[in-house]
Coordinates of N, CA, C and O and ligand atoms in Angstrom, one line a residue:
X1 N -20.8 2.0 27.8 CA -20.0 1.3 26.6 C -18.6 2.0 26.6 O -18.2 2.6 25.4
X2 N -17.8 1.7 27.6 CA -16.4 2.5 27.6 C -15.5 1.4 27.0 O -15.6 0.3 27.4
X3 N -14.7 1.9 26.0 CA -13.7 0.8 25.6 C -12.3 1.5 25.7 O -12.1 2.6 25.7
X4 N -11.4 0.6 26.0 CA -10.1 1.0 26.5 C -9.2 1.4 25.2 O -8.4 2.3 25.1
X5 N -9.6 0.8 24.2 CA -8.9 1.0 22.8 C -9.6 2.0 22.2 O -10.8 2.0 21.7
X6 N -9.0 3.1 21.9 CA -9.3 4.0 21.3 C -8.3 4.4 19.7 O -7.2 4.2 19.7
X7 N -9.0 4.6 18.8 CA -8.4 4.7 17.4 C -8.3 6.5 17.1 O -9.2 7.1 17.4
X8 N -7.1 6.6 16.9 CA -7.0 8.2 16.5 C -6.2 8.0 15.1 O -5.3 7.2 14.8
X9 N -6.2 9.2 14.2 CA -5.5 9.4 13.2 C -3.9 10.0 13.5 O -4.0 10.9 14.4
X10 N -3.1 9.1 13.1 CA -1.8 9.7 13.4 C -1.5 11.2 12.8 O -1.7 11.1 11.7
X11 N -1.2 12.1 13.6 CA -0.9 13.4 13.1 C 0.2 13.7 12.2 O 0.3 14.4 11.5
X12 N 1.1 12.7 12.3 CA 2.3 12.7 11.6 C 2.2 12.1 10.0 O 2.6 12.7 9.3
X13 N 1.6 10.8 10.0 CA 1.2 10.3 8.7 C -0.2 10.1 8.4 O -0.4 9.4 7.4
X14 N -1.0 10.3 9.4 CA -2.6 10.3 8.9 C -3.0 8.8 9.1 O -4.3 8.7 8.7
X15 N -2.1 8.0 9.4 CA -2.9 6.7 9.4 C -3.3 6.3 10.8 O -3.2 7.1 11.6
X16 N -4.6 5.5 10.6 CA -5.2 5.2 11.8 C -4.7 4.5 12.8 O -4.1 3.3 12.3
X17 N -4.4 4.8 14.1 CA -3.5 3.9 15.0 C -4.4 3.9 16.4 O -5.2 4.7 16.8
X18 N -3.8 2.8 17.2 CA -4.2 2.7 18.6 C -3.2 3.2 19.3 O -2.1 2.9 19.2
X19 N -3.7 3.8 20.6 CA -2.6 4.1 21.8 C -2.8 3.6 23.0 O -3.9 3.2 23.2
X20 N -1.7 3.3 23.6 CA -1.6 2.5 24.7 C -0.7 3.3 25.6 O 0.5 3.5 25.3
X21 N -1.3 3.4 26.9 CA -0.2 4.3 27.8 C 0.7 3.4 28.1 O 0.6 2.3 28.4
X22 N 2.0 3.8 28.3 CA 3.2 3.4 28.6 C 3.3 3.2 30.0 O 2.7 3.8 30.8
X23 N 3.6 2.0 30.4 CA 3.7 1.5 31.9 C 4.3 2.4 32.8 O 3.7 2.7 34.0
X24 N 5.4 3.2 32.4 CA 5.9 4.1 33.5 C 5.3 5.5 33.2 O 5.8 6.6 33.7
X25 N 4.2 5.7 32.5 CA 3.4 6.9 32.0 C 4.3 7.9 31.5 O 3.9 9.0 31.7
X26 N 5.2 7.8 30.8 CA 6.2 8.6 30.0 C 5.3 9.3 28.8 O 6.0 10.1 28.1
X27 N 4.4 8.4 28.3 CA 4.0 8.6 27.0 C 3.1 7.7 26.6 O 2.4 6.9 27.2
X28 N 2.9 7.3 25.2 CA 2.0 6.4 24.8 C 2.8 5.5 23.5 O 3.7 5.9 22.9
X29 N 2.4 4.5 23.6 CA 2.9 3.6 22.5 C 1.9 3.6 21.2 O 0.7 3.4 21.7
X30 N 2.3 3.5 20.4 CA 1.4 3.5 19.3 C 1.5 2.1 18.4 O 2.5 1.6 18.2
X31 N 0.2 1.8 18.1 CA -0.1 0.6 17.3 C -0.7 0.8 16.0 O -1.6 1.4 16.2
X32 N -0.4 -0.1 15.2 CA -1.3 -0.3 13.8 C -2.8 -1.0 14.3 O -2.8 -1.6 15.3
X33 N -3.7 -0.8 13.5 CA -4.8 -1.6 13.7 C -4.8 -2.9 14.0 O -5.6 -3.6 14.6
X34 N -3.8 -3.6 13.2 CA -3.4 -4.9 13.2 C -2.6 -5.3 14.4 O -2.4 -6.5 14.5
X35 N -2.3 -4.5 15.4 CA -1.6 -4.8 16.5 C -0.1 -4.7 16.3 O 0.4 -4.7 17.3
X36 N 0.4 -4.4 15.4 CA 1.9 -4.1 15.1 C 2.5 -2.8 15.7 O 1.4 -1.8 15.6
X37 N 3.5 -2.7 16.1 CA 3.9 -1.4 16.4 C 4.0 -0.2 15.2 O 4.3 -0.6 14.0
X38 N 3.4 0.8 15.6 CA 3.2 1.9 14.4 C 4.7 2.7 14.2 O 5.3 3.1 15.0
X39 N 4.7 2.6 12.8 CA 6.0 3.3 12.4 C 5.6 4.1 11.3 O 4.6 3.7 10.3
X40 N 5.8 5.7 11.3 CA 5.2 6.6 10.5 C 5.5 6.1 9.0 O 6.8 5.8 8.6
X41 N 4.3 6.3 8.1 CA 4.6 5.9 6.7 C 5.1 7.1 6.0 O 4.8 8.3 6.5
X42 N 6.5 7.0 5.4 CA 7.1 8.1 4.7 C 6.5 8.8 3.6 O 6.8 7.5 2.6
X43 N 5.8 9.4 3.1 CA 5.1 9.7 2.0 C 6.1 10.6 1.0 O 5.7 10.8 0.1
X44 N 7.0 11.5 1.8 CA 7.8 12.1 1.0 C 9.0 11.4 0.4 O 9.4 10.3 0.8
X45 N 9.1 11.6 -1.1 CA 10.1 10.9 -1.9 C 11.4 11.9 -1.7 O 11.3 13.3 -1.9
X46 N 12.5 11.4 -1.4 CA 13.7 12.1 -1.4 C 14.5 11.9 -2.7 O 15.3 11.0 -2.8
X47 N 14.4 12.8 -3.6 CA 15.2 12.5 -4.8 C 16.1 13.8 -4.8 O 16.4 14.3 -6.0
X48 N 16.5 14.5 -3.9 CA 17.4 15.7 -3.9 C 18.7 15.2 -3.8 O 19.3 14.3 -2.6
X49 N 19.5 15.6 -4.8 CA 20.9 15.0 -4.8 C 21.9 16.2 -4.6 O 22.9 15.9 -4.8
X50 N 21.6 17.4 -4.4 CA 22.4 18.6 -4.1 C 22.7 18.4 -2.7 O 22.5 17.7 -1.9
X51 N 24.0 19.3 -2.5 CA 24.5 19.2 -1.2 C 23.4 19.9 -0.1 O 24.0 19.4 1.2
X52 N 22.5 20.4 -0.4 CA 21.5 20.6 0.6 C 20.9 19.7 1.1 O 20.2 19.8 2.3
X53 N 20.8 18.5 0.6 CA 20.0 17.6 1.0 C 20.1 17.0 2.3 O 19.5 16.6 3.2
X54 N 21.5 16.9 2.9 CA 21.9 16.8 4.1 C 21.2 17.5 5.2 O 20.7 17.0 6.2
X55 N 21.4 18.9 4.8 CA 20.6 19.9 5.7 C 19.4 19.8 5.6 O 18.7 19.8 6.8
X56 N 18.8 19.4 4.7 CA 17.3 19.3 4.6 C 16.8 17.8 5.5 O 15.7 18.0 6.0
X57 N 17.6 16.9 5.2 CA 17.3 15.8 6.1 C 17.2 15.8 7.5 O 16.8 15.4 8.3
X58 N 18.3 16.9 7.8 CA 18.5 17.2 9.4 C 17.4 17.9 9.9 O 16.8 17.7 11.0
X59 N 16.9 19.0 9.0 CA 15.9 20.0 9.4 C 14.5 19.0 9.3 O 13.8 19.1 10.3
X60 N 14.5 18.1 8.4 CA 13.3 17.1 8.5 C 13.2 16.3 9.5 O 11.9 16.2 10.1
X61 N 14.4 15.9 10.2 CA 14.3 15.0 11.3 C 14.0 15.7 12.6 O 13.1 15.3 13.3
X62 N 14.5 17.0 12.5 CA 14.0 17.9 13.7 C 12.5 18.2 13.9 O 11.8 18.2 14.7
X63 N 11.9 18.5 12.6 CA 10.7 18.6 12.5 C 9.7 17.5 12.8 O 8.8 17.4 13.4
X64 N 10.0 16.3 12.3 CA 9.4 15.1 12.7 C 9.5 14.8 14.1 O 8.7 14.4 14.7
X65 N 10.8 15.1 14.8 CA 10.7 14.9 16.3 C 9.9 15.8 16.9 O 9.1 15.3 17.8
X66 N 9.8 17.0 16.5 CA 8.9 18.0 17.1 C 7.3 17.6 16.9 O 6.4 17.5 17.8
X67 N 7.0 17.0 15.6 CA 5.7 16.8 15.2 C 5.3 15.5 16.0 O 4.2 15.3 16.7
X68 N 6.3 14.6 16.4 CA 5.7 13.4 17.1 C 5.6 13.8 18.7 O 4.7 13.0 19.3
X69 N 6.4 14.8 19.1 CA 6.0 15.2 20.6 C 4.6 15.9 20.4 O 4.0 15.7 21.5
X70 N 4.2 16.6 19.6 CA 2.9 17.4 19.5 C 1.9 16.4 19.3 O 0.9 16.4 20.1
X71 N 2.1 15.3 18.5 CA 1.4 14.2 18.2 C 0.9 13.7 19.7 O -0.2 13.1 19.9
X72 N 1.9 13.1 20.4 CA 1.8 12.6 21.8 C 0.9 13.5 22.6 O 0.1 13.1 23.4
X73 N 1.2 14.7 22.7 CA 0.4 15.5 23.5 C -1.0 15.6 23.0 O -1.8 15.9 24.0
X74 N -1.2 15.9 21.8 CA -2.7 16.1 21.3 C -3.4 14.6 21.7 O -4.5 14.8 22.3
X75 N -2.5 13.6 21.5 CA -3.4 12.3 21.9 C -3.7 12.4 23.4 O -4.7 11.8 23.8
X76 N -2.6 12.9 24.2 CA -2.9 12.8 25.6 C -4.2 13.8 26.0 O -5.1 13.4 26.9
X77 N -4.2 15.0 25.4 CA -5.4 16.0 25.6 C -6.5 15.2 25.2 O -7.7 15.3 25.9
X78 N -6.8 14.6 24.1 CA -7.8 13.8 23.7 C -8.2 12.9 24.6 O -9.4 12.7 24.8
X79 N -7.2 12.0 24.9 CA -7.8 11.1 25.9 C -8.3 11.6 27.2 O -9.2 11.0 27.8
X80 N -7.5 12.7 27.7 CA -7.7 13.1 29.1 C -9.3 14.0 28.8 O -10.2 13.8 29.5
X81 N -9.6 14.5 27.7 CA -11.0 15.2 27.3 C -12.1 14.0 27.5 O -13.2 14.4 27.9
X82 N -11.9 13.0 26.9 CA -12.8 12.1 26.5 C -12.9 11.4 28.2 O -14.0 11.0 28.5
X83 N -11.9 11.3 28.7 CA -12.0 10.9 30.4 C -13.0 11.8 31.0 O -13.7 11.5 31.8
X84 N -12.7 13.3 31.0 CA -13.4 14.0 31.6 C -15.1 14.0 31.1 O -15.8 14.0 32.2
X85 N -15.0 13.8 30.0 CA -16.5 13.8 29.4 C -17.4 12.7 30.3 O -18.2 12.5 30.4
X86 N -16.5 11.4 30.1 CA -17.2 10.2 30.8 C -17.4 10.4 32.2 O -18.3 9.5 32.7
X87 N -16.7 11.3 32.8 CA -17.1 11.5 34.2 C -18.1 12.4 34.6 O -18.4 12.6 35.7
X88 N -18.4 13.3 33.6 CA -19.5 14.4 33.7 C -20.8 13.5 34.2 O -21.1 12.7 33.4
Ligands
ZN101 ZN1 2.3 7.8 12.0

């Protein structure tokens, strides 16, 4: 009962998504369960009007970039783990 499509919770926005290996094997494409491309849901509201808001936005962007990298790596590990399990 092996199925190619697996559902994972997105580690960035917690939404359930499907992962598909990119053709060039550089990573994963993310899809919503309805098949549309997954874009992280932004749950944070930005009502910061001070001058530090730009800095915060930059830092948030950096954090999100790193999170999405981790997200991809963990997804890869999860996929590989289940591949190993299925071969045992
Ligand atoms: Zn997401």
